[in-house]
Every structure is written in C-alpha cells, then in structure tokens.
Short mmCIF file of C-alpha atoms in Angstrom, two decimals:
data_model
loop_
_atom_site.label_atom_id
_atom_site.label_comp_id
_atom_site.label_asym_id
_atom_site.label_seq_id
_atom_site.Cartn_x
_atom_site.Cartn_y
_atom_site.Cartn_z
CA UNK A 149 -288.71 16.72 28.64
CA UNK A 150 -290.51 13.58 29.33
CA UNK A 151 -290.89 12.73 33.09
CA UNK A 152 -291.33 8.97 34.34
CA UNK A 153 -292.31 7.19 38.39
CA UNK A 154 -289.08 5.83 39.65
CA UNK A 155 -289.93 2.52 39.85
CA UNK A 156 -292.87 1.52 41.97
CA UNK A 157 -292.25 5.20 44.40
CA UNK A 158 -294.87 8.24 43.35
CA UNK A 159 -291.32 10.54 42.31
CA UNK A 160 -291.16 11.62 39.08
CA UNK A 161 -287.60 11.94 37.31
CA UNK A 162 -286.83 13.43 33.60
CA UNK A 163 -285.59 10.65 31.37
CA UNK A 164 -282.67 11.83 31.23
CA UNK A 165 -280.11 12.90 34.03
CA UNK A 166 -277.10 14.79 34.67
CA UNK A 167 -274.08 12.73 36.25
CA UNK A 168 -271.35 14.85 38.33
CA UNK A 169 -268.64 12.37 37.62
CA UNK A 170 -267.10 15.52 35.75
CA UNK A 171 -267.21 17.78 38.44
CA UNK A 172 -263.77 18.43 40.11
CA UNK A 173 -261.35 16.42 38.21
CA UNK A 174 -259.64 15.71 41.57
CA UNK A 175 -257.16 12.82 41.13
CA UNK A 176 -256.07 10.88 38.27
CA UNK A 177 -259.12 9.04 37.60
CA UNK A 178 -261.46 11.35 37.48
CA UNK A 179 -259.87 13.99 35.80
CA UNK A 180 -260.18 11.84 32.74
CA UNK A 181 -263.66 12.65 32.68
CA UNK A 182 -263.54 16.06 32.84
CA UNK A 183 -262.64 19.03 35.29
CA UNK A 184 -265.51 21.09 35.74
CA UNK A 185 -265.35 24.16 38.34
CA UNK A 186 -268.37 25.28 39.71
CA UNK A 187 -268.59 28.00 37.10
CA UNK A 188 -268.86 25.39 34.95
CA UNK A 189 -271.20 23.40 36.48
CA UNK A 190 -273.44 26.34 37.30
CA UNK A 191 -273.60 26.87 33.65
CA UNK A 192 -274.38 23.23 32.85
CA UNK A 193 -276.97 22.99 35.21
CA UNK A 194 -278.59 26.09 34.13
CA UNK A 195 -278.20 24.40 30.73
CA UNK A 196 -280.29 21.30 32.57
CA UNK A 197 -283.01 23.13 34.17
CA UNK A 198 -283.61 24.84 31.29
CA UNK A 199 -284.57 21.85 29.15
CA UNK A 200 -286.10 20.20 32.14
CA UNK A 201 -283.15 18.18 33.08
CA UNK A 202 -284.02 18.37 37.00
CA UNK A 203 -282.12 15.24 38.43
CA UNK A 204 -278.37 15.33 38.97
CA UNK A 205 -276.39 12.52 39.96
CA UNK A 206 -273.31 12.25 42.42
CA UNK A 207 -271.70 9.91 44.57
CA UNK A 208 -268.88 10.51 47.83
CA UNK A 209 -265.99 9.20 45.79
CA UNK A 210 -266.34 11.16 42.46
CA UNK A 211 -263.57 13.34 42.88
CA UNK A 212 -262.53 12.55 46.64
CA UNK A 213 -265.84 14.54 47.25
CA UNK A 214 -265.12 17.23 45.48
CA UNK A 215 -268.01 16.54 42.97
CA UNK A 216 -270.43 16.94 45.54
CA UNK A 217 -269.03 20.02 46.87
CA UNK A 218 -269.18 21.90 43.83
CA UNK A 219 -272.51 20.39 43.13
CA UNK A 220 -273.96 22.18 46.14
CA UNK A 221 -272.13 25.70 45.01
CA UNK A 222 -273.84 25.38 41.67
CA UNK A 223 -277.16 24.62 42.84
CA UNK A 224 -277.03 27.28 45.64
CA UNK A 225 -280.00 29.42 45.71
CA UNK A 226 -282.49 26.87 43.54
CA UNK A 227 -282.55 23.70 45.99
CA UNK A 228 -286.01 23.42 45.46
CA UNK A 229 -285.35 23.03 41.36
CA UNK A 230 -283.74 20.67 41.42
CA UNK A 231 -283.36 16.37 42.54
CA UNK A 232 -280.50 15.28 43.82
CA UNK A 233 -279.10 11.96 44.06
CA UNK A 234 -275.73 10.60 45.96
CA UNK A 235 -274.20 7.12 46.23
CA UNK A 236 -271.67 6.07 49.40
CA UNK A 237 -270.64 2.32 49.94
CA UNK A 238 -267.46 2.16 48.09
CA UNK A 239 -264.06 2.87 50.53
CA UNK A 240 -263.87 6.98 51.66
CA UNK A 241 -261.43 6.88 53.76
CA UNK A 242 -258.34 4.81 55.76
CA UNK A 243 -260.11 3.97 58.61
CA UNK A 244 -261.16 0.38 58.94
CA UNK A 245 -264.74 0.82 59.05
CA UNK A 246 -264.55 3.90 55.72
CA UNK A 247 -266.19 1.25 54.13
CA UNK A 248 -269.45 -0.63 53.24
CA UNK A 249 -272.82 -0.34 54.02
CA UNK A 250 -272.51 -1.01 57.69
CA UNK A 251 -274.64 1.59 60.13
CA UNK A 252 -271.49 3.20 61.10
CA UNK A 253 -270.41 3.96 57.35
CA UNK A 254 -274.05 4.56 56.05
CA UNK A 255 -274.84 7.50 59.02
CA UNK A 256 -271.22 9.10 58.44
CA UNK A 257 -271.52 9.15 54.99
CA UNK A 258 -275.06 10.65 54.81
CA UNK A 259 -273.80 13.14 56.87
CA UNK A 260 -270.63 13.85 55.09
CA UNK A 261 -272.69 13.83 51.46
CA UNK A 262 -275.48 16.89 53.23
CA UNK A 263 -272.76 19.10 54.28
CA UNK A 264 -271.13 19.05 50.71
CA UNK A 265 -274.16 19.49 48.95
CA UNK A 266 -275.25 22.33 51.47
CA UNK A 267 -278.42 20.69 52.08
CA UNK A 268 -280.52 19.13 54.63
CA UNK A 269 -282.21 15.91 52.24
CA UNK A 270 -281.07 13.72 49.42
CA UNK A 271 -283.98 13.16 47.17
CA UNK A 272 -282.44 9.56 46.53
CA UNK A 273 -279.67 7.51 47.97
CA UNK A 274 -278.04 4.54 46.39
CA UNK A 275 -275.85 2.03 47.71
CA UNK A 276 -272.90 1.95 44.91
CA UNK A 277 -272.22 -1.72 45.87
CA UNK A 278 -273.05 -4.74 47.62
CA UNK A 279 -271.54 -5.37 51.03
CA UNK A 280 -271.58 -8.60 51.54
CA UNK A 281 -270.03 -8.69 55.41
CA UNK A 282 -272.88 -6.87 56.50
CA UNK A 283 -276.62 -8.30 57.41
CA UNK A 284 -278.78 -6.62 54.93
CA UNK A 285 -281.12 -6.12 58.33
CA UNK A 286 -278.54 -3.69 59.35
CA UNK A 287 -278.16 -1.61 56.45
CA UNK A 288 -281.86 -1.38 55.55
CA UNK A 289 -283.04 -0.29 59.15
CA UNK A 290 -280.13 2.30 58.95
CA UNK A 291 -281.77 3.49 56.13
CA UNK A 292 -285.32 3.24 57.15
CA UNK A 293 -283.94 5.60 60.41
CA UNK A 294 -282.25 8.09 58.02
CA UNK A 295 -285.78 8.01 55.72
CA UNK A 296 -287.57 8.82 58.81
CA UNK A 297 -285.23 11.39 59.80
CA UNK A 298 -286.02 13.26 56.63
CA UNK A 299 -282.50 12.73 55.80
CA UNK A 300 -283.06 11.53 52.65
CA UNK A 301 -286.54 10.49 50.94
CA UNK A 302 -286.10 7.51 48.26
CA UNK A 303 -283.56 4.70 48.18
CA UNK A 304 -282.15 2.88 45.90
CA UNK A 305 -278.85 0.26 45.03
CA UNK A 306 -276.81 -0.26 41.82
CA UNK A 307 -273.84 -2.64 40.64
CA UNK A 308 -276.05 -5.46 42.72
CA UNK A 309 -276.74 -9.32 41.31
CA UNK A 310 -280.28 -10.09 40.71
CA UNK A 311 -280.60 -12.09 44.37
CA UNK A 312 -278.65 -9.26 46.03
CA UNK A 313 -281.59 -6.99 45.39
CA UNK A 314 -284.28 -9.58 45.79
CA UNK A 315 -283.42 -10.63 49.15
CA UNK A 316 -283.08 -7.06 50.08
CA UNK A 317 -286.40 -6.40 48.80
CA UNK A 318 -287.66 -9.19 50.82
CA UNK A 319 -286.02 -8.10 54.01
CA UNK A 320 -287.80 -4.41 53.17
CA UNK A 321 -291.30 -6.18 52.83
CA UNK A 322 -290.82 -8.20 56.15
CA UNK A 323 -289.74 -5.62 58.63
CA UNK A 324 -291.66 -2.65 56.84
CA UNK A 325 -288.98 -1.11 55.82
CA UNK A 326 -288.54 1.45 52.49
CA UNK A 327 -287.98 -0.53 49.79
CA UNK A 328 -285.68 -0.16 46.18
CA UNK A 329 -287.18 2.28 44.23
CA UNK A 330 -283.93 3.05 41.91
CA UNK A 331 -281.34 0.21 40.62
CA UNK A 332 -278.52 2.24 39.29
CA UNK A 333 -277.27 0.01 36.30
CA UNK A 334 -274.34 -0.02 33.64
CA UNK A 335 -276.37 -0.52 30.79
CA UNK A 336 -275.78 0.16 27.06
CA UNK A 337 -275.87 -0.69 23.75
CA UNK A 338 -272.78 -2.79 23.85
CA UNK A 339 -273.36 -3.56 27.07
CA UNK A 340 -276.65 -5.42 27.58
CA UNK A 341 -276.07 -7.85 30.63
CA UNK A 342 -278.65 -6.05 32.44
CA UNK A 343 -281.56 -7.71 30.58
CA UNK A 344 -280.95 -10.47 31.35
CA UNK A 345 -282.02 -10.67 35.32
CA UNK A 346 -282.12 -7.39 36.18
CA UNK A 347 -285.12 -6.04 33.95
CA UNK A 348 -287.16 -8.83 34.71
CA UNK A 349 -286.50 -8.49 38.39
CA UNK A 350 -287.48 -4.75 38.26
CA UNK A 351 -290.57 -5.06 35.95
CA UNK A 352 -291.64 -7.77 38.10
CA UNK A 353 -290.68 -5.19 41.58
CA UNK A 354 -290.88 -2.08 40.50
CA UNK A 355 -287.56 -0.99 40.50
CA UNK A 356 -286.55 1.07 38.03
CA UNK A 357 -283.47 1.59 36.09
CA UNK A 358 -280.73 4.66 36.78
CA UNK A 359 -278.86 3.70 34.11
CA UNK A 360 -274.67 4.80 34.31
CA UNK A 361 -272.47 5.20 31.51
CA UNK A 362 -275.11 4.56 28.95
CA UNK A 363 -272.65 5.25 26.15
CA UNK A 364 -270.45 2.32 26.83
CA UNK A 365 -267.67 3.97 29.03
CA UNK A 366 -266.97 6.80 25.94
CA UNK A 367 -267.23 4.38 23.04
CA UNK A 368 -270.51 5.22 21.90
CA UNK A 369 -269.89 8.97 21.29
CA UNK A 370 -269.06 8.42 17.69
CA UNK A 371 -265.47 8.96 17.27
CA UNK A 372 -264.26 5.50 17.47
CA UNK A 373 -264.15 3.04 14.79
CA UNK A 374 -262.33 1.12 13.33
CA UNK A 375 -258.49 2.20 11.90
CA UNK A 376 -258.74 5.73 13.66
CA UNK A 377 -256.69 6.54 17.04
CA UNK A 378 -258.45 7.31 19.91
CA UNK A 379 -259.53 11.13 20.34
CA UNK A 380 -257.29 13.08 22.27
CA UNK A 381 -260.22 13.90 25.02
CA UNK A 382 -261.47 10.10 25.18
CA UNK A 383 -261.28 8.38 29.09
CA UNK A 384 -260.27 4.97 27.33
CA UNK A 385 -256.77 7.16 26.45
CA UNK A 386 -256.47 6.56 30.24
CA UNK A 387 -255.06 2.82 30.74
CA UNK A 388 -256.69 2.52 34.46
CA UNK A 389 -259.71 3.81 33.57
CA UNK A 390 -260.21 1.49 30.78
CA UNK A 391 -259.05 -1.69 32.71
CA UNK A 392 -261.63 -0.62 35.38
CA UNK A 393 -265.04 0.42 33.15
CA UNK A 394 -266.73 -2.24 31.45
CA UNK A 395 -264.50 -4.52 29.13
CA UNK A 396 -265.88 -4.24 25.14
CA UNK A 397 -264.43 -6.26 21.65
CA UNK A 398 -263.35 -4.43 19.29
CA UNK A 399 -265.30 -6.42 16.39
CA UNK A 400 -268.34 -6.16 18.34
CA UNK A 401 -268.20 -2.79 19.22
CA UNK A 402 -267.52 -1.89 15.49
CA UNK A 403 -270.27 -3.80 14.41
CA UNK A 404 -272.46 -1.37 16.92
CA UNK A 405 -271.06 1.07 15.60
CA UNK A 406 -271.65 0.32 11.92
CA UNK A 407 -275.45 -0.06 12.51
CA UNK A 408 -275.92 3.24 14.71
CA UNK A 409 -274.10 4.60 11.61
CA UNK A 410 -276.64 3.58 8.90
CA UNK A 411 -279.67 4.65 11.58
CA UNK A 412 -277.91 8.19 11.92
CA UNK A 413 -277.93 8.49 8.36
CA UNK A 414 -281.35 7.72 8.17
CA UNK A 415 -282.47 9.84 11.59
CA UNK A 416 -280.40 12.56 10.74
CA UNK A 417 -278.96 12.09 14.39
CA UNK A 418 -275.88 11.82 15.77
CA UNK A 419 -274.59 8.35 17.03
CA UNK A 420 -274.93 9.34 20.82
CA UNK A 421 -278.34 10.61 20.02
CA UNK A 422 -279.43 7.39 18.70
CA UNK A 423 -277.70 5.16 21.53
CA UNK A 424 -279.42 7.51 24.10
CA UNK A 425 -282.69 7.22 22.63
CA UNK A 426 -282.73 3.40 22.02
CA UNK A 427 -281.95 2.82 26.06
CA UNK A 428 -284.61 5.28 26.63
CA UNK A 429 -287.28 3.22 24.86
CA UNK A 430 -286.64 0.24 26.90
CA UNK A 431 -288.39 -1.60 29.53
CA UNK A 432 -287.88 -0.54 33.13
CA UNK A 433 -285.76 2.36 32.41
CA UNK A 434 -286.53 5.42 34.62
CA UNK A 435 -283.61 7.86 33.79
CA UNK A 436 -280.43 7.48 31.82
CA UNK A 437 -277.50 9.89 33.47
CA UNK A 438 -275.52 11.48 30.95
CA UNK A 439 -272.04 13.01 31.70
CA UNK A 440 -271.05 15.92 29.98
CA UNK A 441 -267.37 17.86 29.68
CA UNK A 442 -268.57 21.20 28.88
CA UNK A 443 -272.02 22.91 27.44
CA UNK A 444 -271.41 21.92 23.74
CA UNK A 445 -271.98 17.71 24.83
CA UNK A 446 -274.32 18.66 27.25
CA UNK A 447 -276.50 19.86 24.10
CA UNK A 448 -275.86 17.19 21.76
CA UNK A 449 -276.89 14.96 24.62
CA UNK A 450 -280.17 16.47 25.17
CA UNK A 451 -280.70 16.19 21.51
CA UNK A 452 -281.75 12.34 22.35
CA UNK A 453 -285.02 13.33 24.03
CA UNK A 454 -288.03 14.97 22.04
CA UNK A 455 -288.36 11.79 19.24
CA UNK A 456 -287.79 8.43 18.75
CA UNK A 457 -286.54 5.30 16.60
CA UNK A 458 -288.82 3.14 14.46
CA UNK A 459 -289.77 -0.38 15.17
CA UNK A 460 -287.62 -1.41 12.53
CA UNK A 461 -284.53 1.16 13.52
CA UNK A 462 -284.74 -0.22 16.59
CA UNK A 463 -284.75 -4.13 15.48
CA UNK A 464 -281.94 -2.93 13.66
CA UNK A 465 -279.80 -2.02 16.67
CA UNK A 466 -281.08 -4.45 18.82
CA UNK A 467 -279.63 -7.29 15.92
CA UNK A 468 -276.45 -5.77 15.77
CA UNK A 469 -276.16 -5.79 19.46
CA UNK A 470 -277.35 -9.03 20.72
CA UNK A 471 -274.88 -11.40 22.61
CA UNK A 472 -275.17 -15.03 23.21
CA UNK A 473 -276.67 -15.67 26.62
CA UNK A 474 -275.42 -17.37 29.42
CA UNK A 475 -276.75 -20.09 31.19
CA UNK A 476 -279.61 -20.88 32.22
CA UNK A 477 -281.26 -17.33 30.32
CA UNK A 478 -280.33 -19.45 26.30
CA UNK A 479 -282.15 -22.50 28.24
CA UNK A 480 -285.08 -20.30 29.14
CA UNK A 481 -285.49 -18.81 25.52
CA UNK A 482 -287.14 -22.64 25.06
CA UNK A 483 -290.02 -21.85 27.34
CA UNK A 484 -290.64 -18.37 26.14
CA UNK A 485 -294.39 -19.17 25.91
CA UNK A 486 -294.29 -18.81 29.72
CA UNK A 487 -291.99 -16.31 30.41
CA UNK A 488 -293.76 -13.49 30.95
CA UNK A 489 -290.68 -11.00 30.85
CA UNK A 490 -288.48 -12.54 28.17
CA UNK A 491 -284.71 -11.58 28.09
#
C-alpha cells in the first residue's frame, strides 16, 4: 500500500480508505448502501489492515450514528492500528441548535462521535458542510480548543466552495489557529467539478483531497450501461438516494463507460479498478475512500492499488471525460501560459 502527507500536515494516510457509510443500514437511506453488523465490519477491517488499508472514514449521520458505533466495536482492541476519521455539521438532532458548525454543535458532537467510537481522539475531523450563519472565528477557535485538548489531532472540511475554504484558511493563518489539512471532495471520473477551483486551491495550500464516492454514486462499478436495468443491489434503485447524490447524463456517463471498457480490456482490470486508479494518479489527491458491501468488493477494490495506467490510458479517460467549463475557468484556458495550476 502506498502511503501519502495529508496535505501540508506531517500524517501519513494509505491511498486508499475505507468509508463506514455501510455500516448499520439504519434508516432508509442508508440501508441502500449496505447493512453491515459489526461482524461484518470486523471482518472488513481485518480485510483493510491486512493490505495496509489503515484509515477508515465515518461521519455522525451515517446511520443515525450507528456507523460509528459499530465502527468502535470492530476496531476494539487495535486502536492504535488504525486512523480514524469522523465528520459532524450536517442536522443530528431536533433541537434548534443540532445543527452547524457553531461551538455549541461542534463540542457536543465531538463528544457524541468519542463515545461511539470508544475512544478518546479522532485522528481527523471534517466539517461535512459549510455553515454559513456562523463566524468562521467561532468554529475554528472551537476547533483549535478541541486540537489542544487532544480531542482530536488534524482537521479538515469537505462539500466547501473554493472561497469557503480560503477565507477559512486565512482566518487559521491570522489567529494561529490549525489549519485545513484534508478537503473531503466528491470527485470522480464523471464527476470532475473539483478541478476546477478546488485542486488549484489545495496545490497552491496544501490541502489535500479525501475524495467521497469516487465511483460516481455506484455508476462506475461496471454494471451499468447502456440497454441493461439497473442491478438489483445498486443505491441509484433507491429514488431518494439518487435525487440526492450527484446528478450524471446518461450519454455521458456511457461514453465513460465505453472508454474504461476498452482500457479494461487492455489492463486486464476491472472498470472500478481502472476508475480508482486514474483518481489516484491525480494532483492533490491524498486518499480516495472506498465503500464496500461485503469482503468480495472490498477485494476488487483494493485491486486498484499496486499499478498504474499509461500516459496514453490515461489521456484516454481523461478525453472521454472532459466537460465544458464554466465561466471564468474556459476564459482562463486563454492565459494558460501563466497559470501555473491549469484546470
């Protein structure tokens, strides 16, 4: 397994991660990613640490918290294996102030995430969204208190706008404060927005990518194209969970599709492999969390590490893929000569 920094921080994560969003099954939402016990997840992880897979991902919502919880069963015994990560921000409860990044909701959350995961640090803790109603003053001294609490030990955002994370990096470099190591990302192969601001923002700050749902919410794993029904274990079956991932045409997802198809023939790899492997070799990219229902994917994910795609594979996808940009990034393609971190 090949290890990378996290950004600009001195941690060192495996390229790719484990993601808990299949842990628990809970409510209707998540149990369309899977329903993994803590059996289960006990034998996944051992699965993990056994090809060096150290970092596992979670968040407080994934399963009303139940994701965490059996998290912290399966890793019982071998807290000092393993890296945990854990996300709060989005709404946990009724109460008026269950919500946001707010000191109140940031120090109850942290607190609520340790006792889950029967443990007394998170290795790295990521806002899940941007709160705009609160001063970015407040949340990043809450954070800087829990850091030097030894409550948790890296920080990091995701779903942010380019100037979300910028002016919280600036606010971080004023007061002192920890800064964004981590910018968990959607980012994919049909799915390439994050290029666009984001990478240059984090090559330019060292923050580096945790990238979510690198297989295009489920459509990347090789059993959809075009003419054939959805398989019977795919999320997108789900109507709610498809309106509320990441929203993909058909056309251009087939045409994805078509060229991952003639790589795999030539790789000998399976599409997944190949759509795992191409995020891997790109710029800012830390770690890439992969889900898994049960120990079978969990393999055939792992299969992406260990090799990788020729220049001309990769032109291959990367033509295939390619989207018109929006304003002003198309404007900015006529100035390339000084753009030091070209879209």
């Amino acid at each position: 397994m090949e290890y990378r920094r996290l950004g600009g921080s001195g941690l060192k994560v495996p390229v790719l991660s484990l993601g808990t969003g299949t842990f628990g099954g809970t409510n209707e939402f998540f149990k369309a990613w899977g329903t993994s016990d803590v059996a289960e997840a006990s034998r996944l992880i051992d699965v993990c640490l056994e090809a060096g897979v150290n970092l596992f991902d979670s968040a407080d919502i994934y399963s009303d918290g139940a994701a965490e919880s059996i998290l912290g069963e399966a890793i019982k015994g071998r807290r000092d294996q393993v890296l945990i990560s854990t996300k709060a921000t989005f709404r946990a409860g009724k109460g008026t102030n269950d919500v946001g990044s707010s000191r109140f909701h940031l120090i109850r959350s942290v607190e609520g995430s340790l006792k889950r995961l029967g443990t007394d640090y998170i290795d790295l803790f990521q806002l899940h969204g941007f709160d705009a109603q609160t001063p970015p003053e407040e949340t990043l001294s809450t954070l800087d208190q829990l850091v030097r609490a030894g409550k948790i030990r890296y920080i990091g955002c995701s779903n942010f706008s380019g100037w979300h994370l910028m002016k919280s990096l600036a606010v971080s470099e004023k007061y002192g404060w920890p800064r964004y190591v981590a910018n968990q990302a959607y980012y994919s192969l049909i799915g390439r927005d994050y290029e666009w601001e984001l990478m240059p923002l984090g090559l330019d700050q060292g923050v580096g990518a945790v990238v979510w749902s690198p297989l295009g919410w489920g459509r990347l794993t090789g059993k959809i194209r075009r003419g054939q029904p959805l398989p019977e274990t795919s999320r997108l079956r789900n109507q709610t969970v498809k309106d509320i991932g990441p929203q993909v045409d058909d056309e251009y997802l087939y045409k994805v599709v078509d060229a991952l198809d003639e790589v795999a023939k030539e790789t000998g790899k399976t599409v997944p492999q190949i759509a795992l492997n191409w995020l891997i070799q790109r710029p800012t990219v830390a770690t890439v969390v992969v889900g898994a229902r049960n120990e079978e994917q969990l393999r055939q994910n792992l299969g992406a590490v260990g090799w990788n795609l020729t220049t001309e594979q990769v032109a291959k996808l990367d033509a295939a893929s390619a989207r018109p940009f929006a304003y002003p990034y198309w404007h900015q393609q006529g100035f390339a000569e000084r753009n030091p971190f070209p879209v």
